[in-house]
Short mmCIF file of C-alpha atoms and ligand atoms in Angstrom, two decimals:
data_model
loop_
_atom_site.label_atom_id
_atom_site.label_comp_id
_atom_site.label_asym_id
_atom_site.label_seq_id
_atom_site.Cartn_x
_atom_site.Cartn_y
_atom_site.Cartn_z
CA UNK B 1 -1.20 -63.19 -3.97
CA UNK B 2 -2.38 -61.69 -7.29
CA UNK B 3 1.77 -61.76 -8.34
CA UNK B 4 2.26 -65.46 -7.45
CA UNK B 5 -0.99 -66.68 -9.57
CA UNK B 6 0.41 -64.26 -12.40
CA UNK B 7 3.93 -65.72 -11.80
CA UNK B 8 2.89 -69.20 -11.40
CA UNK B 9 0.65 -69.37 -14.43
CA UNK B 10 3.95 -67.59 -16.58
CA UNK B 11 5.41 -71.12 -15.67
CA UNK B 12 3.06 -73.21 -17.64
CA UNK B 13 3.34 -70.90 -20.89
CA UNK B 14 6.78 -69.07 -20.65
CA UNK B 15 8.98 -71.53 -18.94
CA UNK B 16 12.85 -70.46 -18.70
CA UNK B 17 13.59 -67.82 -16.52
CA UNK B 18 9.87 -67.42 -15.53
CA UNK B 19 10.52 -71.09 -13.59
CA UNK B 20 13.29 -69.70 -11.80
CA UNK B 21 10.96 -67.12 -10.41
CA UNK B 22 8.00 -68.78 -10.10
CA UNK B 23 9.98 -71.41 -7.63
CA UNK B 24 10.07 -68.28 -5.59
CA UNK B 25 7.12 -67.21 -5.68
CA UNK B 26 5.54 -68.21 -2.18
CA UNK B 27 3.80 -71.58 -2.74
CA UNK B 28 5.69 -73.53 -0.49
CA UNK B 29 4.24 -73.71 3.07
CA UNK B 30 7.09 -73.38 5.62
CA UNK B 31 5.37 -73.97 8.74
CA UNK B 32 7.09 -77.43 9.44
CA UNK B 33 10.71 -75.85 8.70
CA UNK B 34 9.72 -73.08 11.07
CA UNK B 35 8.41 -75.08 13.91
CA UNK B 36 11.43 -77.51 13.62
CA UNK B 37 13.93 -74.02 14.09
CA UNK B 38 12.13 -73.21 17.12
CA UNK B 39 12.15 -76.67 18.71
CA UNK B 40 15.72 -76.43 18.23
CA UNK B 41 16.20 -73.09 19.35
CA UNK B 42 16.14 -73.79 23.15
CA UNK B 43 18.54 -74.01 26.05
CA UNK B 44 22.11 -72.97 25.44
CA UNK B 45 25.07 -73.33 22.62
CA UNK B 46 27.94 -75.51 22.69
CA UNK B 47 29.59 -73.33 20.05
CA UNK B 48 28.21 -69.68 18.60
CA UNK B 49 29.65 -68.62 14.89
CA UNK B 50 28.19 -64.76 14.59
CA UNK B 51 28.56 -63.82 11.15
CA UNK B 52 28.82 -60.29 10.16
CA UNK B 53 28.66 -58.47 6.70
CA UNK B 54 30.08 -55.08 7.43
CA UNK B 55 27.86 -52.26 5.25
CA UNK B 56 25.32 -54.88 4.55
CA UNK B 57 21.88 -53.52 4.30
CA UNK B 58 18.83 -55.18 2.70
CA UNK B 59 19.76 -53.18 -0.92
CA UNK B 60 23.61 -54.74 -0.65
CA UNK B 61 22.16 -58.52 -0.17
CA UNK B 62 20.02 -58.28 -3.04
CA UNK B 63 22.07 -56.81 -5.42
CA UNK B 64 24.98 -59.33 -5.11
CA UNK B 65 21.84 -62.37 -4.92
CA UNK B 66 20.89 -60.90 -8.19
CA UNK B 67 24.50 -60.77 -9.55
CA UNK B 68 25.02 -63.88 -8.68
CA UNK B 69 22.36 -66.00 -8.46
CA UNK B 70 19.52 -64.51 -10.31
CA UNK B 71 16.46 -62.35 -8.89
CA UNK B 72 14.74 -65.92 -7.96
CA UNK B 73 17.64 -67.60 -6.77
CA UNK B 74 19.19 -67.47 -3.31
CA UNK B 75 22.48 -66.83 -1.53
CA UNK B 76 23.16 -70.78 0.16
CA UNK B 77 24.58 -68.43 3.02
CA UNK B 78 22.81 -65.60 3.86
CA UNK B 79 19.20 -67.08 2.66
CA UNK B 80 19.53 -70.18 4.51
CA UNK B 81 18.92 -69.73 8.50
CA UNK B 82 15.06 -70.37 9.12
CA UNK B 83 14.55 -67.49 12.22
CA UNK B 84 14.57 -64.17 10.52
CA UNK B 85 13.98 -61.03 12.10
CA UNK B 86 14.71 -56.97 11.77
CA UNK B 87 17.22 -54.66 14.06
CA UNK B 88 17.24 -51.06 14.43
CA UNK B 89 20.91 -49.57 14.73
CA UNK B 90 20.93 -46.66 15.81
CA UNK B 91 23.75 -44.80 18.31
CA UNK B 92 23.92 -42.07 20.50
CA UNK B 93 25.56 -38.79 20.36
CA UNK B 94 28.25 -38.20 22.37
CA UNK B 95 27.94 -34.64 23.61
CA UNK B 96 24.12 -36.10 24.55
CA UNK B 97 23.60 -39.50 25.29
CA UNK B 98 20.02 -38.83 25.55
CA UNK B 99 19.59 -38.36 21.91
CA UNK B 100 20.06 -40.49 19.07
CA UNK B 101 22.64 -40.33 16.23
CA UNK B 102 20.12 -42.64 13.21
CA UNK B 103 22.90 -43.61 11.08
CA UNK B 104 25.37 -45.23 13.05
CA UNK B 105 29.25 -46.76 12.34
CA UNK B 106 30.59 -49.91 12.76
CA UNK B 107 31.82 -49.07 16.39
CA UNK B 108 29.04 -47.91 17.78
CA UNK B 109 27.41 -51.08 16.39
CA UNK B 110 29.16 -53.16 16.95
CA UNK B 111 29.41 -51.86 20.73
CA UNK B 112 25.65 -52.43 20.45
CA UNK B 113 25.56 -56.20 20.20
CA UNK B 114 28.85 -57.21 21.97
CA UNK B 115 28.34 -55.34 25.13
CA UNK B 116 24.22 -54.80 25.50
CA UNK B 117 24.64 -51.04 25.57
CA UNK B 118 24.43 -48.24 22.91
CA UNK B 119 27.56 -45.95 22.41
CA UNK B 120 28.32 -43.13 20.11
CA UNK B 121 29.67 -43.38 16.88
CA UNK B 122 33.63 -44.00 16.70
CA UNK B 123 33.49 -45.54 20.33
CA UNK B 124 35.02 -49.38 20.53
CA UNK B 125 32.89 -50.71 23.64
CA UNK B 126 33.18 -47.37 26.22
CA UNK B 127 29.92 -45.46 27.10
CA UNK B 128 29.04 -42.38 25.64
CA UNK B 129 30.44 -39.04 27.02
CA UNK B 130 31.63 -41.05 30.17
CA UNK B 131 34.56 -43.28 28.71
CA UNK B 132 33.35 -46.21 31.25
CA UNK B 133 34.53 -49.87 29.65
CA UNK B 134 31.72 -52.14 28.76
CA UNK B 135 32.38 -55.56 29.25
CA UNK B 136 31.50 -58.03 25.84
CA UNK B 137 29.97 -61.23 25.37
CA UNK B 138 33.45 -62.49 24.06
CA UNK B 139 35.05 -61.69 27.01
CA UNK B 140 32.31 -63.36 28.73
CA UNK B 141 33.27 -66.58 27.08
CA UNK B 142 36.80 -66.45 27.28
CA UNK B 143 36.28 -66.14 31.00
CA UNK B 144 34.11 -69.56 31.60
CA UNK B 145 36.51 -70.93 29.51
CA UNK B 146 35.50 -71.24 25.99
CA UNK B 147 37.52 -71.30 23.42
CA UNK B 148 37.65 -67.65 21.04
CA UNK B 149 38.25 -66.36 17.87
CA UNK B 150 38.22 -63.51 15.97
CA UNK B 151 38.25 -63.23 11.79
CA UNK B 152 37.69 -60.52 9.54
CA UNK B 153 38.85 -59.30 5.84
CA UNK B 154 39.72 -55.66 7.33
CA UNK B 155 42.54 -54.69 9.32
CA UNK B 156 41.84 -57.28 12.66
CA UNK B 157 42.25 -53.84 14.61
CA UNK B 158 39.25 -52.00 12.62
CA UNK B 159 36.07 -51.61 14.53
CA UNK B 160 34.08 -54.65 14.08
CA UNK B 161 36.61 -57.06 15.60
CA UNK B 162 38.07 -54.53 18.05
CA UNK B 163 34.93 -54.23 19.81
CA UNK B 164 35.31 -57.88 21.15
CA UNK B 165 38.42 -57.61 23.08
CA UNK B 166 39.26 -54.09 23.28
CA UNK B 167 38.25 -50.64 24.60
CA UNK B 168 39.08 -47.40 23.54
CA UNK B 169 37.11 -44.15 23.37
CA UNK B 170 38.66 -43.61 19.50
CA UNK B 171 38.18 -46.72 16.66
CA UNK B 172 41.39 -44.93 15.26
CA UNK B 173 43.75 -45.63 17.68
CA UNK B 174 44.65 -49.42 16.29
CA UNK B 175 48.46 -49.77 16.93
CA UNK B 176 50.85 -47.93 19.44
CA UNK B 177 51.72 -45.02 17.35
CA UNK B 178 47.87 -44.09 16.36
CA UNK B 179 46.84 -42.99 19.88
CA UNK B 180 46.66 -39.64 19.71
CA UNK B 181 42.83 -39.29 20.04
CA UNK B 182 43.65 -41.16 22.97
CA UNK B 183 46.43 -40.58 25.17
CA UNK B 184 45.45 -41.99 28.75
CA UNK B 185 44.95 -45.28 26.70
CA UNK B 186 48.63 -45.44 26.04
CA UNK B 187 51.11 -48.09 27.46
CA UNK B 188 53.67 -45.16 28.38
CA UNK B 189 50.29 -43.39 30.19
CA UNK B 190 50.02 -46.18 32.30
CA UNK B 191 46.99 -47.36 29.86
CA UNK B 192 46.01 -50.51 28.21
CA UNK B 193 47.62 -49.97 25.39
CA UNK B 194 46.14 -49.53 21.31
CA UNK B 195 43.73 -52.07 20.08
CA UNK B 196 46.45 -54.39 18.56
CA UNK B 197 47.59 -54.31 21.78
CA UNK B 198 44.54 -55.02 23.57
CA UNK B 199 43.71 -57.84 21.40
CA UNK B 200 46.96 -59.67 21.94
CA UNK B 201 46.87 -58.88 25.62
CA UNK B 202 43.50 -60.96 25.50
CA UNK B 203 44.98 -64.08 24.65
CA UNK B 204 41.93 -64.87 22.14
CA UNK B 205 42.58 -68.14 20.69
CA UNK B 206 42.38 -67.39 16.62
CA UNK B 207 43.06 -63.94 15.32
CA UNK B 208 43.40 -63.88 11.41
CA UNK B 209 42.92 -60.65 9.12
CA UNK B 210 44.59 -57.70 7.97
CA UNK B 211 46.49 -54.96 9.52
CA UNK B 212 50.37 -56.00 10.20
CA UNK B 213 51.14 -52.60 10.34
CA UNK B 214 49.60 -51.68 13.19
CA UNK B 215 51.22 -54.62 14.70
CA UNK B 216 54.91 -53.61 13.20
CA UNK B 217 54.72 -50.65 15.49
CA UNK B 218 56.59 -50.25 18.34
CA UNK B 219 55.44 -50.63 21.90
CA UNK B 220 55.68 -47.09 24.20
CA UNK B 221 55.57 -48.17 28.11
CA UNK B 222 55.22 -51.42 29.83
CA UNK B 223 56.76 -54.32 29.66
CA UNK B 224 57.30 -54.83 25.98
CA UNK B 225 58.49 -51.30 25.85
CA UNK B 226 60.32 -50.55 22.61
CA UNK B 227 59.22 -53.67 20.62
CA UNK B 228 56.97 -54.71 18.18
CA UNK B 229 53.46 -55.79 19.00
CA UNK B 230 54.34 -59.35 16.88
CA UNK B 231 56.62 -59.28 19.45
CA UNK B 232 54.01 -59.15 22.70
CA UNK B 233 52.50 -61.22 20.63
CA UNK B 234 55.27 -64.00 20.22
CA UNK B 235 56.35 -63.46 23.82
CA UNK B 236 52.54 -64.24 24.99
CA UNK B 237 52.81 -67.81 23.25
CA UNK B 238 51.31 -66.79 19.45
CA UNK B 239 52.38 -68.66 16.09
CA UNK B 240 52.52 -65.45 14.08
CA UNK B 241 51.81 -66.09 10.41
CA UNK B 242 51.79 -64.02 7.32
CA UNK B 243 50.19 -65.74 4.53
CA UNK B 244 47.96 -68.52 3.59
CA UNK B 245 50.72 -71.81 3.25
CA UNK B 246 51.97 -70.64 7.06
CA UNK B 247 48.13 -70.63 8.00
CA UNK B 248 47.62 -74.12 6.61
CA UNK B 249 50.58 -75.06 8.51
CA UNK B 250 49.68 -74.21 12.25
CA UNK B 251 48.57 -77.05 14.55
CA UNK B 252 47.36 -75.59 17.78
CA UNK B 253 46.40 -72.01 18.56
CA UNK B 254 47.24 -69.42 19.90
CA UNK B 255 47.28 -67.95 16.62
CA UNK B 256 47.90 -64.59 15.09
CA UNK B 257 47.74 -64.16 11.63
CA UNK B 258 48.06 -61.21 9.47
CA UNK B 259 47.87 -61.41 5.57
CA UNK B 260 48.34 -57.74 4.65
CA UNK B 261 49.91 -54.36 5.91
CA UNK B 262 46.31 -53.29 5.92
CA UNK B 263 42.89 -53.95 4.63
CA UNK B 264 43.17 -57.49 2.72
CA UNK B 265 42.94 -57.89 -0.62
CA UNK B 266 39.61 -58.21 -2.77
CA UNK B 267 38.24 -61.01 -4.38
CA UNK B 268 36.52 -59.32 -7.95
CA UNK B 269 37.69 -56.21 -9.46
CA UNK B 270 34.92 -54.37 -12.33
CA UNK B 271 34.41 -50.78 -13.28
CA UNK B 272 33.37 -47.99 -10.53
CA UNK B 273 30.47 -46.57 -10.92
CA UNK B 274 30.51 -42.83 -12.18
CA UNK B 275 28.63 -40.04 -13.72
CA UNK B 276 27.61 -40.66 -16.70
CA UNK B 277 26.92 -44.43 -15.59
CA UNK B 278 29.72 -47.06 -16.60
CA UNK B 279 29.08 -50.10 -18.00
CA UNK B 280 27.06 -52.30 -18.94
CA UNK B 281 29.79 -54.58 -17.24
CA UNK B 282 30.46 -58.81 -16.39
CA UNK B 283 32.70 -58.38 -13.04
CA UNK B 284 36.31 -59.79 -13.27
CA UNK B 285 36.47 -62.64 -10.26
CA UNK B 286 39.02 -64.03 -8.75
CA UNK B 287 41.21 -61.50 -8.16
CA UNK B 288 42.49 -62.18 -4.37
CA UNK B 289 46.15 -63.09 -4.60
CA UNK B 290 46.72 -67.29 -3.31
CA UNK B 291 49.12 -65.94 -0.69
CA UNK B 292 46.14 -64.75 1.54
CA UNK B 293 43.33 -66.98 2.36
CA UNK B 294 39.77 -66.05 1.36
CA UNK B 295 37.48 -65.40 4.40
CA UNK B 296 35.83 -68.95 4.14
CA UNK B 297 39.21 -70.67 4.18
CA UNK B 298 40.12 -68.59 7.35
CA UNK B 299 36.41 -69.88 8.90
CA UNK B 300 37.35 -73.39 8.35
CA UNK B 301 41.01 -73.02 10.03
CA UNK B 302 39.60 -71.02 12.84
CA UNK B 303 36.72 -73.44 13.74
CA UNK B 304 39.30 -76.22 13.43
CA UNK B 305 41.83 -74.54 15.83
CA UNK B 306 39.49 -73.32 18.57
CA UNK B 307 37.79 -77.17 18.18
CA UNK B 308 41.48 -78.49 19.02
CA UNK B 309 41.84 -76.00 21.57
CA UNK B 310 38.21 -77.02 23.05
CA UNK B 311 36.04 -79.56 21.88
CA UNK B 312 33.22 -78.85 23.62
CA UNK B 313 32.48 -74.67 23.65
CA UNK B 314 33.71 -71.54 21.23
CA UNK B 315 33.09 -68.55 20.39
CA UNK B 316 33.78 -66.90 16.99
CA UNK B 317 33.17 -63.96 15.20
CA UNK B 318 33.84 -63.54 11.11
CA UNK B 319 33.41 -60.65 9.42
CA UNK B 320 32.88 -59.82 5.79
CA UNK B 321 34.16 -55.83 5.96
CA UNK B 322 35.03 -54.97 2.63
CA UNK B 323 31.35 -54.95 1.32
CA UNK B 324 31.38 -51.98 3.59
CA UNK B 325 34.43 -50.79 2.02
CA UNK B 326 33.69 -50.95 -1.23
CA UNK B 327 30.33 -49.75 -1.13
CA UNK B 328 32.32 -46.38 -0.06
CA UNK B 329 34.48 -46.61 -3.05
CA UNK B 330 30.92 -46.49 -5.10
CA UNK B 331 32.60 -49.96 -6.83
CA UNK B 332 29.53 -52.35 -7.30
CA UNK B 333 31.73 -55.69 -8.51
CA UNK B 334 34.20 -55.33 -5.42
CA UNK B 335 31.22 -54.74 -3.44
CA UNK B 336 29.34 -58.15 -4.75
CA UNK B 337 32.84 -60.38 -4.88
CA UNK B 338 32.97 -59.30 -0.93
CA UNK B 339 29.54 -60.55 -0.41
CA UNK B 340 29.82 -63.59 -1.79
CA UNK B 341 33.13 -64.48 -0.28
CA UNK B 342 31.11 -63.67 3.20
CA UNK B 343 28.26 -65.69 1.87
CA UNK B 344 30.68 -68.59 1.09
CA UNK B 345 31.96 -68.30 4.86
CA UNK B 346 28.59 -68.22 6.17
CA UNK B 347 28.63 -71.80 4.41
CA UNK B 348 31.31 -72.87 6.19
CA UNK B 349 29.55 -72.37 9.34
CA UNK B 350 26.37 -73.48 8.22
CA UNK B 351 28.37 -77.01 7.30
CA UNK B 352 29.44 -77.12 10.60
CA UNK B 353 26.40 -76.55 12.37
CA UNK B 354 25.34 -79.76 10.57
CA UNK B 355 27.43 -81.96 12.11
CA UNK B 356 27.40 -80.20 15.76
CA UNK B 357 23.93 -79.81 17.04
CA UNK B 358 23.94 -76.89 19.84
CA UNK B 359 25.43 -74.28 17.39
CA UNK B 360 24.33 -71.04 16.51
CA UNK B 361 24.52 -69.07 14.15
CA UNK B 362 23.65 -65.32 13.39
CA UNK B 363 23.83 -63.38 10.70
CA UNK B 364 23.54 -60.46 10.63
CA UNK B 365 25.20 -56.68 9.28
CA UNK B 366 26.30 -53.04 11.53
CA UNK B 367 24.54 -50.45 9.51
CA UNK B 368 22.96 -50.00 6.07
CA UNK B 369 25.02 -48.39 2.74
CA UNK B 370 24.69 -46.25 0.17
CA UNK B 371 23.97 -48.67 -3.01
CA UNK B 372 20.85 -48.94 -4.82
CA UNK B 373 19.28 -50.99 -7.39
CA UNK B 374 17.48 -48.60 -9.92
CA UNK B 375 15.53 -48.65 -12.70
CA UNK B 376 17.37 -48.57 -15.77
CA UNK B 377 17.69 -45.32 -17.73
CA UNK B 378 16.88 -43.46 -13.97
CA UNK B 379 18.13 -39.41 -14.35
CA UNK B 380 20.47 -40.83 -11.47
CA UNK B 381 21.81 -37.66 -9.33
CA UNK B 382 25.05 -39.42 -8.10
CA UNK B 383 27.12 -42.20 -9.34
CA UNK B 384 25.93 -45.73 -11.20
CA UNK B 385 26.87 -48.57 -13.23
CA UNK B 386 24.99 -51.32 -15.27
CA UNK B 387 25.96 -54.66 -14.47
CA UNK B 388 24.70 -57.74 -16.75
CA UNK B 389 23.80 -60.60 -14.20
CA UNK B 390 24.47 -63.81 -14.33
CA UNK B 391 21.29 -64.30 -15.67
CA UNK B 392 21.80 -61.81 -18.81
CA UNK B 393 19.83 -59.00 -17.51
CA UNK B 394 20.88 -55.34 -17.01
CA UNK B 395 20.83 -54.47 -12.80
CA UNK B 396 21.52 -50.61 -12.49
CA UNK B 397 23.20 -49.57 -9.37
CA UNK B 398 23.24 -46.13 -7.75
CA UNK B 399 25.42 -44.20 -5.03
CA UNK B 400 24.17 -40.84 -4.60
CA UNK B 401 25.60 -40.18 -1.52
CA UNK B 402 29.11 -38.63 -2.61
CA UNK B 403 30.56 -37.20 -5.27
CA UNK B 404 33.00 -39.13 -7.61
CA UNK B 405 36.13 -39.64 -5.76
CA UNK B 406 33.98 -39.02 -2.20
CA UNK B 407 32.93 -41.50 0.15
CA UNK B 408 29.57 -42.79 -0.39
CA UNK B 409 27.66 -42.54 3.52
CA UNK B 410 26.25 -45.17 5.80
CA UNK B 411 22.47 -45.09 6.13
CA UNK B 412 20.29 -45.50 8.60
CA UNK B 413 17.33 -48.23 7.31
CA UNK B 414 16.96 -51.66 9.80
CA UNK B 415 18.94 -54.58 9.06
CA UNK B 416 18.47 -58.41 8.20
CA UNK B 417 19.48 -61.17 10.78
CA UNK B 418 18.88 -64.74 10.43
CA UNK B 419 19.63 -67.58 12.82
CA UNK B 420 19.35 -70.83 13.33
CA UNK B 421 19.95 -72.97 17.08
CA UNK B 422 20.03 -72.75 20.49
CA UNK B 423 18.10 -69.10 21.45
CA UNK B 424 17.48 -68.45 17.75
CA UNK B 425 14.01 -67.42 17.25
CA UNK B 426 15.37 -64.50 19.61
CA UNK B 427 15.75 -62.90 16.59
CA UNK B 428 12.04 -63.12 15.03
CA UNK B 429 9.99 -59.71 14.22
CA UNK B 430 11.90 -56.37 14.71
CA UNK B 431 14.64 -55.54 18.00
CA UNK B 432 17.13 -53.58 18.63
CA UNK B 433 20.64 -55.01 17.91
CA UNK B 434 21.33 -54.74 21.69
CA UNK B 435 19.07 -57.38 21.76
CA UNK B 436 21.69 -59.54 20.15
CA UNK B 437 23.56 -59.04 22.99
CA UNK B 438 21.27 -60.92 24.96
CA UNK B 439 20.41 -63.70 22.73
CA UNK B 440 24.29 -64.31 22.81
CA UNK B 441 24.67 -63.99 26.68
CA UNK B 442 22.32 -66.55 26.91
CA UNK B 443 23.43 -69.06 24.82
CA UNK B 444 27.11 -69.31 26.24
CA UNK B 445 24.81 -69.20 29.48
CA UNK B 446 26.02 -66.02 31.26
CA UNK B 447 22.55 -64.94 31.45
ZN1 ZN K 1 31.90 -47.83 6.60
#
């Protein structure tokens, strides 16, 4: 209270900047806002848009709302559902299901809220030490009949989308020729096949991202033996498309598009940060290349496609997975340019949701990351770089958990969700992440 008066009485002296802050500063009473998201939050969804930022802890949020919009502004994506709440993430280990692993990955995670159940880190939606499949609230709605679709930035066969539609005891083993941490899985073993292959087997409705070489490879057993999974995937019905104008151009799903050989490409490009600390440094933005779509543009076609396909229930998931990635690679502008282009996708939703009453939305992230905002002039142990906001001030970022050329390390802090519709104040105070699970199951009504 004592900050707001001293904030709020800057306003009437200092002006400037100190209004951008003060307009923060706590004054407005919310109660009506909050009591209208509740009244809306009953019964069950027509459509559910769950909105992930891969690697996006509270310290990642912040740093690119800074960047970007100033330490009093706000992110129109990520700071605009009413219903905010906490999760704890945590897996399990696998040699001992009975004990916790605190920092978990994005399998395990993501495991966590599709299926209801913990796993162990690397696992795409098996149990822990028992390799048993766990069924997931997307497969859920694909089975009463709702339309599906899956979107991410990172290879479509990486963790956070594979735990939707596929199970495997290994996130590594993405296309036919990557199984060998998990040979019953394979075709040729009588299996279900890699996670490309699962996920085209699943006739999902929309499935746009990276990774087209995992679906180049060729096919060991079954029926599709010795070809291409594009090619299951063509066979199956799919419009296979490889860049944004063939996107644009599809009518009706099903759809499979892949925009890169692997991970796709970023939107800003800056300095890493290093020891001594770089900078300070003004990011370089738009950097994507036009043939691939940025994740909002993929949000809009998806939600457009599974509409046509049915205009009355779908399910999709979008993830923003490069903020993860790049918080590895210690490089703060890549990391921000990823978090706004999720935050811009987030809009997308959040536009749509305006015009369809019965949708919800979550938002939420799979584990916390490395980065850190610091003071300035900190005797910083690991890695860091000044960046010069968009406001003109200096914001000092740390990694300290890798050496220079390393990979910086998940942590293990809660996470931020915020909702807004049908079962949304689900998400109020602090759950588990399993807990999504169930807020999910009962908004396409399975539970
Ligand atoms: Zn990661």
């Amino acid at each position: 209270l004592a900050l707001s008066i001293a904030l709020g009485a800057a306003v009437t002296t200092a002006g400037g900047v100190g209004v951008a802050v003060a307009n923060q500063s706590g004054s407005h009473d919310r109660t009506r806002d909050v009591a209208r998201a509740v009244q809306g939050a009953k019964g069950k969804a027509k459509y559910v848009i769950f909105l992930l930022g891969d690697g996006m802890g509270q310290s990642e949020i912040t740093i690119a709302r800074n960047y970007q919009y100033g330490a009093g502004g706000r992110l129109p994506g990520i700071d605009t559902p009413p219903l905010t709440g906490d999760i704890t993430t945590y897996a399990l280990q696998e040699a001992d299901p009975s004990k916790p692993e605190y920092v978990t990955d994005s399998a395990a995670s993501g495991t966590g809220w599709a299926t209801g159940h913990k796993t162990s880190n690397g696992r795409i939606s098996t149990t822990a030490g028992t390799d048993l499949i766990l069924p997931t609230v997307f497969e859920q709605a694909a089975k009463k009949g709702w339309a599906t679709g899956n979107v991410s930035t990172a290879e479509i066969t990486d963790a956070t989308p594979a735990v939707l539609a596929s199970h495997v005891n290994a996130r590594g083993c993405q296309g036919p020729t990557d199984m060998t941490a998990c040979p019953k899985y394979k075709k040729s073993a009588g299996g279900p096949g890699s996670i490309a292959e699962q996920e085209v087997d699943h006739l999902s409705d929309v499935i746009l991202g990276g990774g087209k070489g995992r679906f180049d490879q060729v096919i060991d057993g079954g029926p599709y033996a010795g070809k291409t999974v594009v090619d299951q995937a063509e066979a199956l019905g799919y419009s296979v498309v490889t860049d944004a104008a063939g996107l644009d151009a599809v009518k009706k799903g099903p759809v499979l598009g892949l925009f890169n050989k692997g991970n796709m490409s970023l939107e800003w490009k800056g300095l890493p940060a290093d020891k001594p600390v770089t900078g300070p440094q003004v990011c370089q933005e738009n950097q994507r290349p036009a043939n691939e779509p940025s994740l909002a543009a993929m949000t809009q076609k998806a939600i457009d496609l599974l509409l046509a396909k049915n205009a009355k229930h779908f399910y999709l998931q979008v993830e923003g997975a490069s903020i993860d990635k790049q918080d590895h690679a210690a490089a703060p502008c890549e990391q921000i340019g990823e978090t706004i282009a999720f935050d811009n996708a987030i809009q997308v939703a959040l536009a749509f949701a305006k015009t369809h009453p019965g949708t919800l939305i979550i938002v939420t992230a799979d584990h916390s990351h490395s980065s850190q905002i610091v003071e300035p002039g900190s005797d910083i142990q690991g890695l860091g770089s000044i960046l010069t906001t968009k406001e003109g001030a200096p914001m000092e970022v740390s990694y300290g958990t890798a050496p220079k050329g390393g990979s910086q390390s998940h942590t293990g802090a809660q996470l931020r969700v915020a909702a807004q519709g049908p079962q949304a104040a689900n998400v109020v105070g602090l759950n588990d992440q399993t807990e999504l699970y169930h807020t999910l199951a009962r908004a396409i009504g399975v539970e």
